[in-house]
Short mmCIF file of C-alpha atoms and ligand atoms in Angstrom, two decimals:
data_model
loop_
_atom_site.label_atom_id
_atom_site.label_comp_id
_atom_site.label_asym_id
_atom_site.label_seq_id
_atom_site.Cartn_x
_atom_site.Cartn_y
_atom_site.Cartn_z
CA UNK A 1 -2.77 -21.29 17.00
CA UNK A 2 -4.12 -24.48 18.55
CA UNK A 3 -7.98 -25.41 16.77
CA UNK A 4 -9.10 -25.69 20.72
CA UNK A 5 -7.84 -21.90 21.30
CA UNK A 6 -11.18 -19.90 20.80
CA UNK A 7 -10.94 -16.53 19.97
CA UNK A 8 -11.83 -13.32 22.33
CA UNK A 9 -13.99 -11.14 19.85
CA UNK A 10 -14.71 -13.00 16.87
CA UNK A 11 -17.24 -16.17 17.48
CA UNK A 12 -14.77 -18.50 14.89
CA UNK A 13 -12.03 -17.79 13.08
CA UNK A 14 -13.71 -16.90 9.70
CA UNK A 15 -15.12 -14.49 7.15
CA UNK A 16 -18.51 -14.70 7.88
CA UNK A 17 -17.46 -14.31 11.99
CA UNK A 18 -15.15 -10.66 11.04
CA UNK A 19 -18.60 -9.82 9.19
CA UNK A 20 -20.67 -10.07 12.18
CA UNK A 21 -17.98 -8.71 14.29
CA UNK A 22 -18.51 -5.57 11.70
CA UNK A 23 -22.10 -5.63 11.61
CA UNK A 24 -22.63 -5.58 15.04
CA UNK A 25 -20.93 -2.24 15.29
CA UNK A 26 -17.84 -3.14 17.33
CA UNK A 27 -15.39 -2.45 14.73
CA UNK A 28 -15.97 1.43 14.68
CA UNK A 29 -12.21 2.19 13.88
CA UNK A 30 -10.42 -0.18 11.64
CA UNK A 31 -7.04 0.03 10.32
CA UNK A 32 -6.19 -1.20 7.09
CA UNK A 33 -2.72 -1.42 5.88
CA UNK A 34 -1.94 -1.98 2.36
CA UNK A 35 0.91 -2.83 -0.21
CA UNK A 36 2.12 -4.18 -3.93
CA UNK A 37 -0.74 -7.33 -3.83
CA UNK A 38 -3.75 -4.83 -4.27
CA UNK A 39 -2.45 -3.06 -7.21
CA UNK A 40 -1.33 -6.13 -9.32
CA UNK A 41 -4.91 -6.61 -10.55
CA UNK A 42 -4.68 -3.05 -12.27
CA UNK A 43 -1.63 -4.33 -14.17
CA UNK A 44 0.93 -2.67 -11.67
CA UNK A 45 3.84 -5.33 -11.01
CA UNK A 46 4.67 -6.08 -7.35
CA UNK A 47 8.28 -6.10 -5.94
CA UNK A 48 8.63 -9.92 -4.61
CA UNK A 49 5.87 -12.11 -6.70
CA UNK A 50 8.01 -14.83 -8.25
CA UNK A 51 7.83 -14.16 -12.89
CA UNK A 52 5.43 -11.40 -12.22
CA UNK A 53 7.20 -9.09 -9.55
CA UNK A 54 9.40 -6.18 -10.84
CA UNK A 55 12.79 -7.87 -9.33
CA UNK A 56 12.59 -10.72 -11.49
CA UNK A 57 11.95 -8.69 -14.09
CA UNK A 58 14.32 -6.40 -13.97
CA UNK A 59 17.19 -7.21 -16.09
CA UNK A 60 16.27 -5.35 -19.02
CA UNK A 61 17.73 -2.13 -16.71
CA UNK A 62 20.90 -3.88 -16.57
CA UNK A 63 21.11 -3.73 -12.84
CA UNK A 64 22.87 -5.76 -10.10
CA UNK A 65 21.07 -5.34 -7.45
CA UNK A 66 17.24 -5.12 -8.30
CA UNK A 67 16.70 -3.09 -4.59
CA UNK A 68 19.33 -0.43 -6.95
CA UNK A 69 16.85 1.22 -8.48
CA UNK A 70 15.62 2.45 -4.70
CA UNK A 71 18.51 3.43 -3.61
CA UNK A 72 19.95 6.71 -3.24
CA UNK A 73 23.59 6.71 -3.56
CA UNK A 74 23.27 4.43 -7.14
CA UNK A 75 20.36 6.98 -8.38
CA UNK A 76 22.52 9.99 -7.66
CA UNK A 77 25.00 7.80 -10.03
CA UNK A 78 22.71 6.51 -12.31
CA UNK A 79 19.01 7.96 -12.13
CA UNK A 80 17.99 6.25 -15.99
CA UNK A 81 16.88 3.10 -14.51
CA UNK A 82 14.42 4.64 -12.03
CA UNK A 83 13.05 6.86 -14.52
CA UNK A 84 12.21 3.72 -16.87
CA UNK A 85 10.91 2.21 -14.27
CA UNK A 86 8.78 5.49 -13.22
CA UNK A 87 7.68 5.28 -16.98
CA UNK A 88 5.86 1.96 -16.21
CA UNK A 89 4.48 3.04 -12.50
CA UNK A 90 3.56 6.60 -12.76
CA UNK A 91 0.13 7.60 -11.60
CA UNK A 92 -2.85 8.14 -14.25
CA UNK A 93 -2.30 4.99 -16.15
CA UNK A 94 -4.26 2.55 -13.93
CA UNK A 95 -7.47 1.88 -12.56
CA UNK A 96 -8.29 1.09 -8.97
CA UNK A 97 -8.79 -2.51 -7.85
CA UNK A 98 -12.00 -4.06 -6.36
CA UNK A 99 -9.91 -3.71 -2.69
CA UNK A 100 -9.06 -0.52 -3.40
CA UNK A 101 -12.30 0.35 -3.84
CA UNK A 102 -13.57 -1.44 -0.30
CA UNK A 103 -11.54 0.27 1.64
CA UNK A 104 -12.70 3.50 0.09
CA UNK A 105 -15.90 2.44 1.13
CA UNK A 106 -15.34 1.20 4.93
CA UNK A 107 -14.69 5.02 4.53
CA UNK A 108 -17.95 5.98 3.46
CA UNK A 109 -19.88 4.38 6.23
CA UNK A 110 -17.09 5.82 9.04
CA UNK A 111 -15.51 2.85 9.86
CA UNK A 112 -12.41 3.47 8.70
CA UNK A 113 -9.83 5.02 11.43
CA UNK A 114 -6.62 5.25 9.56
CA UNK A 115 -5.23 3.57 6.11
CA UNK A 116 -1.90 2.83 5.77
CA UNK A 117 -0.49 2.02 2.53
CA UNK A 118 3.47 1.29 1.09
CA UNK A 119 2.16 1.97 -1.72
CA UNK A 120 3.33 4.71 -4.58
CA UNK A 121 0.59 4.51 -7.03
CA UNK A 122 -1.82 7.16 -5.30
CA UNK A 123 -4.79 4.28 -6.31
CA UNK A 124 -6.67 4.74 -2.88
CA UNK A 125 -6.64 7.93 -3.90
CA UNK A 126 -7.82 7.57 -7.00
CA UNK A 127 -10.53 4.85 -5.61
CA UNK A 128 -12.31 7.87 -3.63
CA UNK A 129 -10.25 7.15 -0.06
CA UNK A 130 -10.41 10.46 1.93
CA UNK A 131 -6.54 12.35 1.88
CA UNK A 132 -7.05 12.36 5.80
CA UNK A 133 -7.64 9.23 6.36
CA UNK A 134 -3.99 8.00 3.90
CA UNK A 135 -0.91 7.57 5.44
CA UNK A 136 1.46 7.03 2.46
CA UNK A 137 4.45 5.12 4.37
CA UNK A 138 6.53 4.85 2.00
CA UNK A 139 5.79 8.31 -0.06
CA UNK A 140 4.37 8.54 -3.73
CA UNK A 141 4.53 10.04 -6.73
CA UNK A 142 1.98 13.06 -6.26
CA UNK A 143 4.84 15.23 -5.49
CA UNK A 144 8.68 15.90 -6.25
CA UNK A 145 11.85 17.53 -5.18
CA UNK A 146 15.25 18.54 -5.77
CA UNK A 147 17.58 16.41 -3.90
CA UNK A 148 20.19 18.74 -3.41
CA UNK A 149 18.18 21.89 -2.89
CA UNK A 150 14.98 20.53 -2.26
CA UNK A 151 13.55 22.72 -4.30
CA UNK A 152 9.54 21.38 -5.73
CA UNK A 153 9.58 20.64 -9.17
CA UNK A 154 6.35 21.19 -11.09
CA UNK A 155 3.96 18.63 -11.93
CA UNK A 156 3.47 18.98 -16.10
CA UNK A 157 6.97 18.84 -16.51
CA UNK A 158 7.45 16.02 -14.37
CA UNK A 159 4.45 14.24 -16.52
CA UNK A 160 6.38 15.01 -19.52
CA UNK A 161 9.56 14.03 -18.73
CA UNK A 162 8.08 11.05 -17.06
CA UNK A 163 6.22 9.95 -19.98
CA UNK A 164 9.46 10.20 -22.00
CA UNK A 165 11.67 8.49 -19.22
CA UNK A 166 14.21 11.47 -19.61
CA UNK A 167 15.91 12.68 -15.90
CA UNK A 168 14.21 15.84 -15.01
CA UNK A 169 17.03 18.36 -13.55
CA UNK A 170 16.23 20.91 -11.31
CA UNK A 171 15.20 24.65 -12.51
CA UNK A 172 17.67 26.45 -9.94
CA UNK A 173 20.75 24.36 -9.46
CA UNK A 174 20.35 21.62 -11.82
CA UNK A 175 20.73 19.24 -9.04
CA UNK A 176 18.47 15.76 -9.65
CA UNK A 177 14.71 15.59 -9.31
CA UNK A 178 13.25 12.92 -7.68
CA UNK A 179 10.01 12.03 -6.51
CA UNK A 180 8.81 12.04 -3.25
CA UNK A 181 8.78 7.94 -2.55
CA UNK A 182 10.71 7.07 0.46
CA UNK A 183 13.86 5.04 -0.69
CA UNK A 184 15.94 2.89 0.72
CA UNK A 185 17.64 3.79 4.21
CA UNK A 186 15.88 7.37 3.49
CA UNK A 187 13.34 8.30 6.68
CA UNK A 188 10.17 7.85 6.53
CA UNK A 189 7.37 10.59 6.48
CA UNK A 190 7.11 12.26 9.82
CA UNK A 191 2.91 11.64 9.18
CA UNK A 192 3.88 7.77 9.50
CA UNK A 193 5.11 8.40 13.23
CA UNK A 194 2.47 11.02 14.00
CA UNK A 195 -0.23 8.57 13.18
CA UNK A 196 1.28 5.19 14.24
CA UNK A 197 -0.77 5.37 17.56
CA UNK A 198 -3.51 4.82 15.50
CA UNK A 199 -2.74 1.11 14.96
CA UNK A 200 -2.95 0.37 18.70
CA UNK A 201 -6.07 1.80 18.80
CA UNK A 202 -7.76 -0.01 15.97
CA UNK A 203 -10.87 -2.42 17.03
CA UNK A 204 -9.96 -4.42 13.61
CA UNK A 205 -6.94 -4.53 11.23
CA UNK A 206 -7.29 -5.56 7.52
CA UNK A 207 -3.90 -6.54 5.70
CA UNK A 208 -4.13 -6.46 2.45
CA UNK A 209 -1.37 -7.71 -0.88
CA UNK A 210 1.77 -6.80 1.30
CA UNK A 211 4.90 -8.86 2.21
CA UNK A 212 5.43 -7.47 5.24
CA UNK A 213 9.08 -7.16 4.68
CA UNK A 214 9.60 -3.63 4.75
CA UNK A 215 10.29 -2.15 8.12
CA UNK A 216 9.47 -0.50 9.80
CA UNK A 217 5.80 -0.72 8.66
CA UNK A 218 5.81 -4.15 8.98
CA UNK A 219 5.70 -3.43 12.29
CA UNK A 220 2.05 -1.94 12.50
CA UNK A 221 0.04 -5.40 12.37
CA UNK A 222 1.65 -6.00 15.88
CA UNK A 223 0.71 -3.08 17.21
CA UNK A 224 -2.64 -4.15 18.08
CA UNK A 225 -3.72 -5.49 21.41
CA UNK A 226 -3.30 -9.50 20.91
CA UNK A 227 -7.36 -9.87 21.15
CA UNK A 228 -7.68 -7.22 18.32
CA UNK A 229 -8.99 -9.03 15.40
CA UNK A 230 -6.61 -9.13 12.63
CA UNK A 231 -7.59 -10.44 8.74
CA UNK A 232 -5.07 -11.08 6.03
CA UNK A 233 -6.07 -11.37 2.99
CA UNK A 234 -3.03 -12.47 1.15
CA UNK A 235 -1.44 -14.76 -1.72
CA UNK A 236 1.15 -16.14 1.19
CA UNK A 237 1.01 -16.13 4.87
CA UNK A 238 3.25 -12.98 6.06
CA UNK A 239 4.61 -11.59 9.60
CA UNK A 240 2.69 -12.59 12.34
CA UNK A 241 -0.62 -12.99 11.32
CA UNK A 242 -2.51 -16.38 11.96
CA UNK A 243 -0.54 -16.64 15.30
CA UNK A 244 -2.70 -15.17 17.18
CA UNK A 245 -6.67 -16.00 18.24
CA UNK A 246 -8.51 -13.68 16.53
CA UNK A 247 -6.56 -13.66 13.58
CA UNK A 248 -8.50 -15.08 10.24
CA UNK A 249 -6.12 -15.96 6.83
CA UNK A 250 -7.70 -15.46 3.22
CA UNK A 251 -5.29 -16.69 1.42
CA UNK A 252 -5.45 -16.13 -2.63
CA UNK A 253 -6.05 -12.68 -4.27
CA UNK A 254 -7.35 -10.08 -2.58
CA UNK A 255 -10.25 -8.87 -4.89
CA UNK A 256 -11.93 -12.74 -4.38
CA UNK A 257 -11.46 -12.40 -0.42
CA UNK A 258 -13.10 -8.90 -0.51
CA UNK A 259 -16.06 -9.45 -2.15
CA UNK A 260 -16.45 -12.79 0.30
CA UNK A 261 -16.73 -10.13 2.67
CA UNK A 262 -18.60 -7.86 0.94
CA UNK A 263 -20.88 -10.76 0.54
CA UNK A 264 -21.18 -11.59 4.11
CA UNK A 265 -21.63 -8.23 5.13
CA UNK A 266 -24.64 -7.16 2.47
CA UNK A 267 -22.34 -4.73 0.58
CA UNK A 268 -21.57 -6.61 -2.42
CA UNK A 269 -23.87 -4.58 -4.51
CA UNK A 270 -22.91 -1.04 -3.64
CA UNK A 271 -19.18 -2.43 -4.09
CA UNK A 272 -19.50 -3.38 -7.56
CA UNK A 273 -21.46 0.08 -7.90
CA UNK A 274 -18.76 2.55 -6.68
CA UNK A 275 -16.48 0.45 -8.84
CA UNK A 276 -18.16 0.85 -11.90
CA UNK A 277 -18.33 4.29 -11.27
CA UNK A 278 -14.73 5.05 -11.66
P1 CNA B 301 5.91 -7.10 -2.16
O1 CNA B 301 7.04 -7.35 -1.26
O2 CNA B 301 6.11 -7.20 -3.62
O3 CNA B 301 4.76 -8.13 -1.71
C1 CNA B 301 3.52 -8.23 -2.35
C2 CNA B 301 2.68 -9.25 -1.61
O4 CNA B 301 1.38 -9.26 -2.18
C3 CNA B 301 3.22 -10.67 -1.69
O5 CNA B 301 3.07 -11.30 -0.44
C4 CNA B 301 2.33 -11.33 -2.76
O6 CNA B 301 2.14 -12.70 -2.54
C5 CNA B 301 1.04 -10.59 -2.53
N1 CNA B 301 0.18 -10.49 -3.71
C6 CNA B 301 0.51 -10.23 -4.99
N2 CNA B 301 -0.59 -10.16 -5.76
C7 CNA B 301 -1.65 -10.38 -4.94
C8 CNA B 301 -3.06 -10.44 -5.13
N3 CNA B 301 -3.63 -10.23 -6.32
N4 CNA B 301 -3.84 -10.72 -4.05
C9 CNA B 301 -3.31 -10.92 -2.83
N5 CNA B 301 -1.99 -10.88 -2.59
C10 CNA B 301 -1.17 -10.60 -3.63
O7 CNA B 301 5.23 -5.66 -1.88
P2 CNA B 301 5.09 -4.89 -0.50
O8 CNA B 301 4.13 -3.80 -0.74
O9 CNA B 301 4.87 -5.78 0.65
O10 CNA B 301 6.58 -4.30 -0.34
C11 CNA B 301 6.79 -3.05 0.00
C12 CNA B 301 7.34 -2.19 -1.15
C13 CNA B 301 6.80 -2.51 -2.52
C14 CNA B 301 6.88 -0.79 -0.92
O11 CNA B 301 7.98 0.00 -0.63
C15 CNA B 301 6.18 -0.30 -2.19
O12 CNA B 301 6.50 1.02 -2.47
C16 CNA B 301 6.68 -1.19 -3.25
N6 CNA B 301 5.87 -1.31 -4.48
C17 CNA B 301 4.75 -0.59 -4.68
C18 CNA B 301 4.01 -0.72 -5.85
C19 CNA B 301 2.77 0.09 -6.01
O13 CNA B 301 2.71 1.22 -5.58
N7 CNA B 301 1.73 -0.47 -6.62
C20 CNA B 301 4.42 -1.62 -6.83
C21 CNA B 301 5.59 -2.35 -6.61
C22 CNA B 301 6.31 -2.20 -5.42
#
């Protein structure tokens, strides 16, 4: 965007001008979308970060194709690598990041309209982010499934075999188990297209740690009306965000840009707080 373009809502293109924008109560339903970036600070590995992301990393499963171990036809072939992978990821291990924790608070003081997250690690959850208010695009690990059958498969055992990275089979026709995550050409949850509306009606969207690769919910940052003010806050620059006026980049990690806003907006205190408190 040209410097001489001013924006429509925000007064400059900055922190400080999305905390005013806040403060002065127009941003009543916001719409944060989430992915990977915002968990790697709790020691969960992202898919795409160059050394650090799970695909470079993932030669010690002896796979081809790192997108494999998300795909359905090679886990109905070969589950093992997705269950040592599930080993590493599964829920219980890790403790909510900083972001995680602001967005559980945008909650607390009603400002949040909808959350939408790719990720599987049920941390906004665990961060105190209301079930209602989650749209889990890409699934998660809080439930599970036969995938012939369909058949739910309970939770301990699941744990256990988890813990173990042994395939859990299912209890009536011994079909696989799999968790609920949304793989690879598999659909998404109906709850993403029920509540995908939502994102045109946002006042403010926060992106936060994603590559906006994955469609289609790398779609939802341009469902906003153009003069909606959009904020990345993001290692990279990603989909379409900086191209428009209102649009303000914080590039680096997340947890840093979040407390600058947390700063600017007089919450920095009660952030730290509910963060401590997990
Ligand atoms: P991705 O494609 O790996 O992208 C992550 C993005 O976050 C990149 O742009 C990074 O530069 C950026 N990033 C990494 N660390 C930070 C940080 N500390 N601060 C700011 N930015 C950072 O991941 P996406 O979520 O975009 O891709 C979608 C996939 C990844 C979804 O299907 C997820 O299920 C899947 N995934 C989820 C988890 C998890 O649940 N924690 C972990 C790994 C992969």
């Amino acid at each position: 965007v040209p410097e001489s373009t001013k924006p429509e809502n925000l007064s400059e293109r900055s922190l400080p001008a999305v905390a005013d924008y806040i403060k002065s109560g127009k941003a009543r339903k916001v719409v944060v979308l989430t992915g990977a970036g915002i968990s790697t600070a709790a020691g969960i590995p992202d898919f795409r970060s160059p050394e650090t992301g799970l695909y470079a990393n993932l030669a010690a499963l002896d796979l081809e194709e790192p997108e494999d171990v998300f795909s359905l036809p090679f886990f109905k072939e070969n589950p093992k690598p997705f269950y040592v992978l599930a080993k590493d990821l599964y829920p219980g291990k890790f403790h909510p990041t900083i972001s995680h924790v602001f967005i559980s608070l945008l909650a607390t003081k009603g400002l949040l309209y909808q959350l939408f997250t790719q990720n599987i690690d049920c941390l906004e959850r665990a961060a105190g982010v209301p079930a209602d208010l989650i749209v889990e695009a890409h699934g998660s690990f809080a439930s599970q499934r036969c995938i012939d059958c369909k058949t739910p498969y309970p939770d301990e055992k699941m744990r256990e075999h988890v813990s173990r990275a042994v395939v859990p089979h299912c209890e009536k026709c011994n079909g696989l188990v799999k968790p609920d995550i949304v793989f690879f050409h598999e659909n998404l949850p109906s709850l993403f297209f029920d509540r995908r509306h939502m994102a045109e009606e946002a006042d403010l969207v926060i992106v936060l740690g994603t590559s906006l690769t994955v469609h289609p919910f790398a779609g939802l940052p341009d469902l906003a009306p153009v003069e909606v003010p959009r904020v990345l806050f993001n290692m990279e620059r990603v989909g379409s965000l900086g191209s428009q006026p209102d649009d303000v980049l914080v590039l680096g990690d997340c947890d840093t840009g979040v407390r600058q806003l947390a700063d600017a907006l007089g919450w920095r205190e009660e952030l730290e707080a509910e963060w401590r408190k997990l």
